[in-house]
Amino acid sequence: MIPPNGSSSLRQANAAPPPSGTVGSSTERILRFALNENALILLVLLIVACGLLSPNFLSPQNIANLADQLPIFAILAAGQLVVILTAGIDLSVGSVLALCAFFAAALSHQGLLPAIVVPVAVGGVVGLLNGMGAAYTRVPPFIITLAMLSIARGFALQAAAWYNGGSVTGSGAAPVSASRDFGFQFVSSGSIFGLPIAALIAIGVFAGIAYILRYEPFGRHVY
């Protein structure tokens, strides 16, 4: 006869995980990695496909061009990621970027610190207004940020026109020249060990966003 606890012992034996180092555990780890890092795998496959379709894609010159041109879009995408994770959207990022760029160029003649702090503060205030509008009103973020797109764009054009002593015309305001001071030019277009400063900033932003979303309580609440 089977002892009273025989069936439970049999179930426990069948449910026991396979010993480490077996084929099953290795397969499970690979599948778990593929599920958790599907975006990374897709990015690698995309890079490989582009490299096969265009022999110049992975050339040093093209990599240098990408490192120089893409950081600003990468930084915007990092912030947009947090918004999208909350089922929202921000349509105003391009216009807010133009507004912050005006303050950076206009204040670059006053020194490096104002040219960095003031644009960051302006972007933070605009983001706070967008967030408060989405959180405390019944208006969808799509509509709020669409309105902010027009407001920020108009303010950037008018501020640039005022800075140049003119007015906004059909072709837009005159461009604002940035300072040629070494500090400002180094941060905006310089490089360290062959990597543009902007690319290093983008890497830092990505690392910070990844850490916050993965390990901080705020990031878990966002998810």
JSON list of C-alpha atoms in Angstrom, two decimals:
[
{"chain": "A", "resi": 1, "resn": "MET", "atom": "CA", "xyz": [0.00, 0.00, 0.00]},
{"chain": "A", "resi": 2, "resn": "ILE", "atom": "CA", "xyz": [1.03, 3.63, -0.60]},
{"chain": "A", "resi": 3, "resn": "PRO", "atom": "CA", "xyz": [1.62, 5.50, 2.65]},
{"chain": "A", "resi": 4, "resn": "PRO", "atom": "CA", "xyz": [-0.80, 8.36, 3.45]},
{"chain": "A", "resi": 5, "resn": "ASN", "atom": "CA", "xyz": [1.74, 10.98, 2.52]},
{"chain": "A", "resi": 6, "resn": "GLY", "atom": "CA", "xyz": [3.00, 9.12, -0.51]},
{"chain": "A", "resi": 7, "resn": "SER", "atom": "CA", "xyz": [1.02, 11.12, -3.05]},
{"chain": "A", "resi": 8, "resn": "SER", "atom": "CA", "xyz": [2.18, 14.45, -1.61]},
{"chain": "A", "resi": 9, "resn": "SER", "atom": "CA", "xyz": [5.79, 13.26, -1.57]},
{"chain": "A", "resi": 10, "resn": "LEU", "atom": "CA", "xyz": [5.43, 12.19, -5.19]},
{"chain": "A", "resi": 11, "resn": "ARG", "atom": "CA", "xyz": [4.02, 15.62, -6.14]},
{"chain": "A", "resi": 12, "resn": "GLN", "atom": "CA", "xyz": [6.86, 17.37, -4.33]},
{"chain": "A", "resi": 13, "resn": "ALA", "atom": "CA", "xyz": [9.40, 15.22, -6.16]},
{"chain": "A", "resi": 14, "resn": "ASN", "atom": "CA", "xyz": [7.79, 16.00, -9.51]},
{"chain": "A", "resi": 15, "resn": "ALA", "atom": "CA", "xyz": [7.59, 19.74, -8.71]},
{"chain": "A", "resi": 16, "resn": "ALA", "atom": "CA", "xyz": [11.20, 20.00, -7.56]},
{"chain": "A", "resi": 17, "resn": "PRO", "atom": "CA", "xyz": [13.26, 22.32, -9.81]},
{"chain": "A", "resi": 18, "resn": "PRO", "atom": "CA", "xyz": [15.90, 20.70, -11.97]},
{"chain": "A", "resi": 19, "resn": "PRO", "atom": "CA", "xyz": [19.42, 20.80, -10.60]},
{"chain": "A", "resi": 20, "resn": "SER", "atom": "CA", "xyz": [21.56, 23.75, -11.61]},
{"chain": "A", "resi": 21, "resn": "GLY", "atom": "CA", "xyz": [23.62, 23.31, -14.75]},
{"chain": "A", "resi": 22, "resn": "THR", "atom": "CA", "xyz": [21.00, 21.19, -16.56]},
{"chain": "A", "resi": 23, "resn": "VAL", "atom": "CA", "xyz": [19.72, 21.88, -20.06]},
{"chain": "A", "resi": 24, "resn": "GLY", "atom": "CA", "xyz": [16.30, 22.89, -18.70]},
{"chain": "A", "resi": 25, "resn": "SER", "atom": "CA", "xyz": [17.66, 25.55, -16.38]},
{"chain": "A", "resi": 26, "resn": "SER", "atom": "CA", "xyz": [19.88, 26.97, -19.13]},
{"chain": "A", "resi": 27, "resn": "THR", "atom": "CA", "xyz": [16.93, 27.16, -21.50]},
{"chain": "A", "resi": 28, "resn": "GLU", "atom": "CA", "xyz": [14.83, 28.86, -18.85]},
{"chain": "A", "resi": 29, "resn": "ARG", "atom": "CA", "xyz": [17.53, 31.45, -18.24]},
{"chain": "A", "resi": 30, "resn": "ILE", "atom": "CA", "xyz": [17.80, 32.16, -21.97]},
{"chain": "A", "resi": 31, "resn": "LEU", "atom": "CA", "xyz": [14.02, 32.49, -22.34]},
{"chain": "A", "resi": 32, "resn": "ARG", "atom": "CA", "xyz": [13.82, 34.71, -19.26]},
{"chain": "A", "resi": 33, "resn": "PHE", "atom": "CA", "xyz": [16.58, 36.94, -20.63]},
{"chain": "A", "resi": 34, "resn": "ALA", "atom": "CA", "xyz": [14.86, 37.12, -24.02]},
{"chain": "A", "resi": 35, "resn": "LEU", "atom": "CA", "xyz": [11.57, 38.14, -22.40]},
{"chain": "A", "resi": 36, "resn": "ASN", "atom": "CA", "xyz": [13.13, 40.71, -20.07]},
{"chain": "A", "resi": 37, "resn": "GLU", "atom": "CA", "xyz": [15.52, 42.20, -22.60]},
{"chain": "A", "resi": 38, "resn": "ASN", "atom": "CA", "xyz": [13.47, 41.98, -25.80]},
{"chain": "A", "resi": 39, "resn": "ALA", "atom": "CA", "xyz": [14.07, 45.65, -26.62]},
{"chain": "A", "resi": 40, "resn": "LEU", "atom": "CA", "xyz": [17.84, 45.19, -26.36]},
{"chain": "A", "resi": 41, "resn": "ILE", "atom": "CA", "xyz": [17.70, 42.09, -28.55]},
{"chain": "A", "resi": 42, "resn": "LEU", "atom": "CA", "xyz": [15.60, 43.95, -31.12]},
{"chain": "A", "resi": 43, "resn": "LEU", "atom": "CA", "xyz": [18.11, 46.81, -31.13]},
{"chain": "A", "resi": 44, "resn": "VAL", "atom": "CA", "xyz": [21.02, 44.41, -31.72]},
{"chain": "A", "resi": 45, "resn": "LEU", "atom": "CA", "xyz": [19.14, 42.70, -34.55]},
{"chain": "A", "resi": 46, "resn": "LEU", "atom": "CA", "xyz": [18.34, 46.08, -36.08]},
{"chain": "A", "resi": 47, "resn": "ILE", "atom": "CA", "xyz": [22.00, 47.13, -35.96]},
{"chain": "A", "resi": 48, "resn": "VAL", "atom": "CA", "xyz": [23.06, 43.83, -37.54]},
{"chain": "A", "resi": 49, "resn": "ALA", "atom": "CA", "xyz": [20.43, 44.18, -40.27]},
{"chain": "A", "resi": 50, "resn": "CYS", "atom": "CA", "xyz": [21.46, 47.76, -41.06]},
{"chain": "A", "resi": 51, "resn": "GLY", "atom": "CA", "xyz": [25.10, 46.69, -41.14]},
{"chain": "A", "resi": 52, "resn": "LEU", "atom": "CA", "xyz": [24.32, 43.94, -43.63]},
{"chain": "A", "resi": 53, "resn": "LEU", "atom": "CA", "xyz": [22.15, 46.16, -45.84]},
{"chain": "A", "resi": 54, "resn": "SER", "atom": "CA", "xyz": [24.59, 49.08, -45.88]},
{"chain": "A", "resi": 55, "resn": "PRO", "atom": "CA", "xyz": [28.35, 48.43, -45.63]},
{"chain": "A", "resi": 56, "resn": "ASN", "atom": "CA", "xyz": [28.92, 52.03, -44.50]},
{"chain": "A", "resi": 57, "resn": "PHE", "atom": "CA", "xyz": [26.53, 51.82, -41.56]},
{"chain": "A", "resi": 58, "resn": "LEU", "atom": "CA", "xyz": [29.10, 50.41, -39.13]},
{"chain": "A", "resi": 59, "resn": "SER", "atom": "CA", "xyz": [32.00, 52.44, -40.49]},
{"chain": "A", "resi": 60, "resn": "PRO", "atom": "CA", "xyz": [33.88, 54.60, -37.95]},
{"chain": "A", "resi": 61, "resn": "GLN", "atom": "CA", "xyz": [32.84, 57.78, -39.75]},
{"chain": "A", "resi": 62, "resn": "ASN", "atom": "CA", "xyz": [29.14, 56.90, -39.61]},
{"chain": "A", "resi": 63, "resn": "ILE", "atom": "CA", "xyz": [29.38, 55.87, -35.96]},
{"chain": "A", "resi": 64, "resn": "ALA", "atom": "CA", "xyz": [31.01, 59.22, -35.22]},
{"chain": "A", "resi": 65, "resn": "ASN", "atom": "CA", "xyz": [28.22, 61.02, -37.08]},
{"chain": "A", "resi": 66, "resn": "LEU", "atom": "CA", "xyz": [25.55, 59.14, -35.13]},
{"chain": "A", "resi": 67, "resn": "ALA", "atom": "CA", "xyz": [27.29, 59.88, -31.83]},
{"chain": "A", "resi": 68, "resn": "ASP", "atom": "CA", "xyz": [27.33, 63.56, -32.77]},
{"chain": "A", "resi": 69, "resn": "GLN", "atom": "CA", "xyz": [23.79, 63.90, -34.13]},
{"chain": "A", "resi": 70, "resn": "LEU", "atom": "CA", "xyz": [21.61, 61.55, -32.07]},
{"chain": "A", "resi": 71, "resn": "PRO", "atom": "CA", "xyz": [22.23, 62.44, -28.39]},
{"chain": "A", "resi": 72, "resn": "ILE", "atom": "CA", "xyz": [19.67, 65.22, -28.32]},
{"chain": "A", "resi": 73, "resn": "PHE", "atom": "CA", "xyz": [16.97, 62.87, -29.63]},
{"chain": "A", "resi": 74, "resn": "ALA", "atom": "CA", "xyz": [18.10, 60.17, -27.21]},
{"chain": "A", "resi": 75, "resn": "ILE", "atom": "CA", "xyz": [17.76, 62.54, -24.24]},
{"chain": "A", "resi": 76, "resn": "LEU", "atom": "CA", "xyz": [14.28, 63.56, -25.38]},
{"chain": "A", "resi": 77, "resn": "ALA", "atom": "CA", "xyz": [13.34, 59.89, -25.82]},
{"chain": "A", "resi": 78, "resn": "ALA", "atom": "CA", "xyz": [14.51, 59.06, -22.29]},
{"chain": "A", "resi": 79, "resn": "GLY", "atom": "CA", "xyz": [12.14, 61.63, -20.82]},
{"chain": "A", "resi": 80, "resn": "GLN", "atom": "CA", "xyz": [9.35, 60.61, -23.17]},
{"chain": "A", "resi": 81, "resn": "LEU", "atom": "CA", "xyz": [9.76, 57.01, -22.00]},
{"chain": "A", "resi": 82, "resn": "VAL", "atom": "CA", "xyz": [8.69, 57.90, -18.46]},
{"chain": "A", "resi": 83, "resn": "VAL", "atom": "CA", "xyz": [5.63, 59.72, -19.81]},
{"chain": "A", "resi": 84, "resn": "ILE", "atom": "CA", "xyz": [4.62, 56.84, -22.10]},
{"chain": "A", "resi": 85, "resn": "LEU", "atom": "CA", "xyz": [4.96, 54.33, -19.25]},
{"chain": "A", "resi": 86, "resn": "THR", "atom": "CA", "xyz": [2.18, 56.24, -17.47]},
{"chain": "A", "resi": 87, "resn": "ALA", "atom": "CA", "xyz": [-0.04, 55.87, -20.57]},
{"chain": "A", "resi": 88, "resn": "GLY", "atom": "CA", "xyz": [0.51, 59.52, -21.46]},
{"chain": "A", "resi": 89, "resn": "ILE", "atom": "CA", "xyz": [2.18, 61.43, -24.28]},
{"chain": "A", "resi": 90, "resn": "ASP", "atom": "CA", "xyz": [4.06, 64.71, -24.58]},
{"chain": "A", "resi": 91, "resn": "LEU", "atom": "CA", "xyz": [3.78, 66.47, -27.92]},
{"chain": "A", "resi": 92, "resn": "SER", "atom": "CA", "xyz": [5.56, 69.62, -26.77]},
{"chain": "A", "resi": 93, "resn": "VAL", "atom": "CA", "xyz": [9.11, 68.29, -26.47]},
{"chain": "A", "resi": 94, "resn": "GLY", "atom": "CA", "xyz": [10.30, 69.76, -29.78]},
{"chain": "A", "resi": 95, "resn": "SER", "atom": "CA", "xyz": [9.02, 73.24, -29.02]},
{"chain": "A", "resi": 96, "resn": "VAL", "atom": "CA", "xyz": [10.29, 73.10, -25.44]},
{"chain": "A", "resi": 97, "resn": "LEU", "atom": "CA", "xyz": [13.68, 72.10, -26.83]},
{"chain": "A", "resi": 98, "resn": "ALA", "atom": "CA", "xyz": [13.66, 75.20, -29.06]},
{"chain": "A", "resi": 99, "resn": "LEU", "atom": "CA", "xyz": [12.69, 77.39, -26.12]},
{"chain": "A", "resi": 100, "resn": "CYS", "atom": "CA", "xyz": [15.47, 75.97, -23.93]},
{"chain": "A", "resi": 101, "resn": "ALA", "atom": "CA", "xyz": [17.94, 76.30, -26.80]},
{"chain": "A", "resi": 102, "resn": "PHE", "atom": "CA", "xyz": [17.13, 80.00, -27.05]},
{"chain": "A", "resi": 103, "resn": "PHE", "atom": "CA", "xyz": [17.93, 80.54, -23.38]},
{"chain": "A", "resi": 104, "resn": "ALA", "atom": "CA", "xyz": [21.11, 78.48, -23.69]},
{"chain": "A", "resi": 105, "resn": "ALA", "atom": "CA", "xyz": [22.37, 80.50, -26.68]},
{"chain": "A", "resi": 106, "resn": "ALA", "atom": "CA", "xyz": [21.29, 83.87, -25.29]},
{"chain": "A", "resi": 107, "resn": "LEU", "atom": "CA", "xyz": [22.81, 83.27, -21.85]},
{"chain": "A", "resi": 108, "resn": "SER", "atom": "CA", "xyz": [25.99, 81.63, -23.16]},
{"chain": "A", "resi": 109, "resn": "HIS", "atom": "CA", "xyz": [27.48, 85.12, -23.36]},
{"chain": "A", "resi": 110, "resn": "GLN", "atom": "CA", "xyz": [27.00, 85.43, -19.58]},
{"chain": "A", "resi": 111, "resn": "GLY", "atom": "CA", "xyz": [28.95, 82.27, -18.78]},
{"chain": "A", "resi": 112, "resn": "LEU", "atom": "CA", "xyz": [28.62, 78.51, -18.84]},
{"chain": "A", "resi": 113, "resn": "LEU", "atom": "CA", "xyz": [26.66, 78.14, -15.61]},
{"chain": "A", "resi": 114, "resn": "PRO", "atom": "CA", "xyz": [23.66, 80.35, -16.59]},
{"chain": "A", "resi": 115, "resn": "ALA", "atom": "CA", "xyz": [23.63, 78.74, -20.04]},
{"chain": "A", "resi": 116, "resn": "ILE", "atom": "CA", "xyz": [23.09, 75.35, -18.40]},
{"chain": "A", "resi": 117, "resn": "VAL", "atom": "CA", "xyz": [21.04, 76.07, -15.28]},
{"chain": "A", "resi": 118, "resn": "VAL", "atom": "CA", "xyz": [18.44, 78.43, -16.77]},
{"chain": "A", "resi": 119, "resn": "PRO", "atom": "CA", "xyz": [17.45, 76.22, -19.75]},
{"chain": "A", "resi": 120, "resn": "VAL", "atom": "CA", "xyz": [17.17, 73.18, -17.46]},
{"chain": "A", "resi": 121, "resn": "ALA", "atom": "CA", "xyz": [14.99, 75.21, -15.08]},
{"chain": "A", "resi": 122, "resn": "VAL", "atom": "CA", "xyz": [12.81, 76.46, -17.96]},
{"chain": "A", "resi": 123, "resn": "GLY", "atom": "CA", "xyz": [12.31, 72.90, -19.22]},
{"chain": "A", "resi": 124, "resn": "GLY", "atom": "CA", "xyz": [11.50, 71.76, -15.69]},
{"chain": "A", "resi": 125, "resn": "VAL", "atom": "CA", "xyz": [8.87, 74.48, -15.24]},
{"chain": "A", "resi": 126, "resn": "VAL", "atom": "CA", "xyz": [7.21, 73.65, -18.55]},
{"chain": "A", "resi": 127, "resn": "GLY", "atom": "CA", "xyz": [7.23, 69.95, -17.65]},
{"chain": "A", "resi": 128, "resn": "LEU", "atom": "CA", "xyz": [5.73, 70.77, -14.26]},
{"chain": "A", "resi": 129, "resn": "LEU", "atom": "CA", "xyz": [2.91, 72.72, -15.93]},
{"chain": "A", "resi": 130, "resn": "ASN", "atom": "CA", "xyz": [2.25, 69.83, -18.30]},
{"chain": "A", "resi": 131, "resn": "GLY", "atom": "CA", "xyz": [2.26, 67.34, -15.43]},
{"chain": "A", "resi": 132, "resn": "MET", "atom": "CA", "xyz": [-0.02, 69.43, -13.21]},
{"chain": "A", "resi": 133, "resn": "GLY", "atom": "CA", "xyz": [-2.43, 69.94, -16.10]},
{"chain": "A", "resi": 134, "resn": "ALA", "atom": "CA", "xyz": [-2.57, 66.20, -16.76]},
{"chain": "A", "resi": 135, "resn": "ALA", "atom": "CA", "xyz": [-2.86, 65.29, -13.06]},
{"chain": "A", "resi": 136, "resn": "TYR", "atom": "CA", "xyz": [-5.35, 67.86, -11.79]},
{"chain": "A", "resi": 137, "resn": "THR", "atom": "CA", "xyz": [-7.64, 68.43, -14.76]},
{"chain": "A", "resi": 138, "resn": "ARG", "atom": "CA", "xyz": [-9.82, 66.18, -16.86]},
{"chain": "A", "resi": 139, "resn": "VAL", "atom": "CA", "xyz": [-8.04, 67.27, -20.04]},
{"chain": "A", "resi": 140, "resn": "PRO", "atom": "CA", "xyz": [-6.06, 64.44, -21.71]},
{"chain": "A", "resi": 141, "resn": "PRO", "atom": "CA", "xyz": [-2.26, 64.87, -21.85]},
{"chain": "A", "resi": 142, "resn": "PHE", "atom": "CA", "xyz": [-2.50, 64.83, -25.65]},
{"chain": "A", "resi": 143, "resn": "ILE", "atom": "CA", "xyz": [-4.50, 68.08, -25.62]},
{"chain": "A", "resi": 144, "resn": "ILE", "atom": "CA", "xyz": [-2.50, 69.72, -22.82]},
{"chain": "A", "resi": 145, "resn": "THR", "atom": "CA", "xyz": [0.86, 69.09, -24.46]},
{"chain": "A", "resi": 146, "resn": "LEU", "atom": "CA", "xyz": [-0.51, 70.05, -27.88]},
{"chain": "A", "resi": 147, "resn": "ALA", "atom": "CA", "xyz": [-1.44, 73.43, -26.42]},
{"chain": "A", "resi": 148, "resn": "MET", "atom": "CA", "xyz": [1.98, 73.71, -24.76]},
{"chain": "A", "resi": 149, "resn": "LEU", "atom": "CA", "xyz": [3.58, 72.95, -28.13]},
{"chain": "A", "resi": 150, "resn": "SER", "atom": "CA", "xyz": [2.03, 76.10, -29.59]},
{"chain": "A", "resi": 151, "resn": "ILE", "atom": "CA", "xyz": [2.74, 78.18, -26.48]},
{"chain": "A", "resi": 152, "resn": "ALA", "atom": "CA", "xyz": [6.41, 77.19, -26.23]},
{"chain": "A", "resi": 153, "resn": "ARG", "atom": "CA", "xyz": [6.98, 77.60, -29.96]},
{"chain": "A", "resi": 154, "resn": "GLY", "atom": "CA", "xyz": [5.39, 81.05, -30.00]},
{"chain": "A", "resi": 155, "resn": "PHE", "atom": "CA", "xyz": [7.31, 82.14, -26.92]},
{"chain": "A", "resi": 156, "resn": "ALA", "atom": "CA", "xyz": [10.61, 80.89, -28.42]},
{"chain": "A", "resi": 157, "resn": "LEU", "atom": "CA", "xyz": [9.99, 82.80, -31.66]},
{"chain": "A", "resi": 158, "resn": "GLN", "atom": "CA", "xyz": [8.95, 85.98, -29.86]},
{"chain": "A", "resi": 159, "resn": "ALA", "atom": "CA", "xyz": [11.88, 85.78, -27.43]},
{"chain": "A", "resi": 160, "resn": "ALA", "atom": "CA", "xyz": [14.35, 85.33, -30.30]},
{"chain": "A", "resi": 161, "resn": "ALA", "atom": "CA", "xyz": [12.80, 88.27, -32.15]},
{"chain": "A", "resi": 162, "resn": "TRP", "atom": "CA", "xyz": [12.95, 90.44, -29.03]},
{"chain": "A", "resi": 163, "resn": "TYR", "atom": "CA", "xyz": [16.56, 89.41, -28.43]},
{"chain": "A", "resi": 164, "resn": "ASN", "atom": "CA", "xyz": [17.50, 90.52, -31.96]},
{"chain": "A", "resi": 165, "resn": "GLY", "atom": "CA", "xyz": [15.51, 93.74, -31.67]},
{"chain": "A", "resi": 166, "resn": "GLY", "atom": "CA", "xyz": [12.97, 92.79, -34.29]},
{"chain": "A", "resi": 167, "resn": "SER", "atom": "CA", "xyz": [9.63, 91.05, -34.62]},
{"chain": "A", "resi": 168, "resn": "VAL", "atom": "CA", "xyz": [8.39, 87.67, -35.80]},
{"chain": "A", "resi": 169, "resn": "THR", "atom": "CA", "xyz": [7.82, 87.52, -39.55]},
{"chain": "A", "resi": 170, "resn": "GLY", "atom": "CA", "xyz": [6.53, 84.90, -41.90]},
{"chain": "A", "resi": 171, "resn": "SER", "atom": "CA", "xyz": [9.98, 83.35, -42.11]},
{"chain": "A", "resi": 172, "resn": "GLY", "atom": "CA", "xyz": [10.39, 83.32, -38.32]},
{"chain": "A", "resi": 173, "resn": "ALA", "atom": "CA", "xyz": [12.74, 85.18, -36.02]},
{"chain": "A", "resi": 174, "resn": "ALA", "atom": "CA", "xyz": [16.41, 85.78, -36.68]},
{"chain": "A", "resi": 175, "resn": "PRO", "atom": "CA", "xyz": [18.76, 83.14, -35.23]},
{"chain": "A", "resi": 176, "resn": "VAL", "atom": "CA", "xyz": [20.43, 83.71, -31.88]},
{"chain": "A", "resi": 177, "resn": "SER", "atom": "CA", "xyz": [24.19, 83.39, -31.99]},
{"chain": "A", "resi": 178, "resn": "ALA", "atom": "CA", "xyz": [25.84, 81.41, -29.19]},
{"chain": "A", "resi": 179, "resn": "SER", "atom": "CA", "xyz": [29.01, 82.42, -27.44]},
{"chain": "A", "resi": 180, "resn": "ARG", "atom": "CA", "xyz": [32.33, 81.20, -28.78]},
{"chain": "A", "resi": 181, "resn": "ASP", "atom": "CA", "xyz": [33.67, 80.90, -25.26]},
{"chain": "A", "resi": 182, "resn": "PHE", "atom": "CA", "xyz": [35.77, 77.76, -24.86]},
{"chain": "A", "resi": 183, "resn": "GLY", "atom": "CA", "xyz": [33.69, 76.35, -21.98]},
{"chain": "A", "resi": 184, "resn": "PHE", "atom": "CA", "xyz": [30.35, 76.62, -23.78]},
{"chain": "A", "resi": 185, "resn": "GLN", "atom": "CA", "xyz": [31.72, 75.35, -27.08]},
{"chain": "A", "resi": 186, "resn": "PHE", "atom": "CA", "xyz": [33.43, 72.43, -25.33]},
{"chain": "A", "resi": 187, "resn": "VAL", "atom": "CA", "xyz": [30.22, 71.30, -23.62]},
{"chain": "A", "resi": 188, "resn": "SER", "atom": "CA", "xyz": [28.09, 71.77, -26.73]},
{"chain": "A", "resi": 189, "resn": "SER", "atom": "CA", "xyz": [30.41, 70.31, -29.36]},
{"chain": "A", "resi": 190, "resn": "GLY", "atom": "CA", "xyz": [33.58, 69.06, -27.65]},
{"chain": "A", "resi": 191, "resn": "SER", "atom": "CA", "xyz": [34.66, 65.48, -27.07]},
{"chain": "A", "resi": 192, "resn": "ILE", "atom": "CA", "xyz": [36.54, 63.34, -24.55]},
{"chain": "A", "resi": 193, "resn": "PHE", "atom": "CA", "xyz": [38.53, 60.33, -25.78]},
{"chain": "A", "resi": 194, "resn": "GLY", "atom": "CA", "xyz": [36.80, 60.69, -29.14]},
{"chain": "A", "resi": 195, "resn": "LEU", "atom": "CA", "xyz": [33.27, 60.64, -27.68]},
{"chain": "A", "resi": 196, "resn": "PRO", "atom": "CA", "xyz": [31.19, 63.82, -27.99]},
{"chain": "A", "resi": 197, "resn": "ILE", "atom": "CA", "xyz": [30.22, 65.45, -24.70]},
{"chain": "A", "resi": 198, "resn": "ALA", "atom": "CA", "xyz": [26.58, 65.28, -25.79]},
{"chain": "A", "resi": 199, "resn": "ALA", "atom": "CA", "xyz": [26.86, 61.50, -26.24]},
{"chain": "A", "resi": 200, "resn": "LEU", "atom": "CA", "xyz": [28.35, 61.14, -22.75]},
{"chain": "A", "resi": 201, "resn": "ILE", "atom": "CA", "xyz": [25.52, 63.23, -21.32]},
{"chain": "A", "resi": 202, "resn": "ALA", "atom": "CA", "xyz": [22.98, 61.04, -23.13]},
{"chain": "A", "resi": 203, "resn": "ILE", "atom": "CA", "xyz": [24.62, 57.89, -21.73]},
{"chain": "A", "resi": 204, "resn": "GLY", "atom": "CA", "xyz": [24.46, 59.41, -18.24]},
{"chain": "A", "resi": 205, "resn": "VAL", "atom": "CA", "xyz": [20.79, 60.29, -18.67]},
{"chain": "A", "resi": 206, "resn": "PHE", "atom": "CA", "xyz": [19.97, 56.77, -19.87]},
{"chain": "A", "resi": 207, "resn": "ALA", "atom": "CA", "xyz": [21.85, 55.22, -16.97]},
{"chain": "A", "resi": 208, "resn": "GLY", "atom": "CA", "xyz": [20.06, 57.47, -14.49]},
{"chain": "A", "resi": 209, "resn": "ILE", "atom": "CA", "xyz": [16.61, 56.78, -15.96]},
{"chain": "A", "resi": 210, "resn": "ALA", "atom": "CA", "xyz": [17.30, 53.02, -16.04]},
{"chain": "A", "resi": 211, "resn": "TYR", "atom": "CA", "xyz": [18.42, 53.02, -12.41]},
{"chain": "A", "resi": 212, "resn": "ILE", "atom": "CA", "xyz": [15.43, 55.04, -11.23]},
{"chain": "A", "resi": 213, "resn": "LEU", "atom": "CA", "xyz": [12.90, 52.91, -13.10]},
{"chain": "A", "resi": 214, "resn": "ARG", "atom": "CA", "xyz": [14.45, 49.63, -11.99]},
{"chain": "A", "resi": 215, "resn": "TYR", "atom": "CA", "xyz": [15.52, 50.26, -8.40]},
{"chain": "A", "resi": 216, "resn": "GLU", "atom": "CA", "xyz": [13.83, 53.36, -6.99]},
{"chain": "A", "resi": 217, "resn": "PRO", "atom": "CA", "xyz": [10.29, 53.41, -5.50]},
{"chain": "A", "resi": 218, "resn": "PHE", "atom": "CA", "xyz": [9.37, 56.25, -7.87]},
{"chain": "A", "resi": 219, "resn": "GLY", "atom": "CA", "xyz": [10.27, 54.08, -10.85]},
{"chain": "A", "resi": 220, "resn": "ARG", "atom": "CA", "xyz": [8.22, 51.15, -9.60]},
{"chain": "A", "resi": 221, "resn": "HIS", "atom": "CA", "xyz": [5.24, 53.49, -9.09]},
{"chain": "A", "resi": 222, "resn": "VAL", "atom": "CA", "xyz": [5.64, 54.70, -12.67]},
{"chain": "A", "resi": 223, "resn": "TYR", "atom": "CA", "xyz": [5.28, 51.11, -13.88]}
]
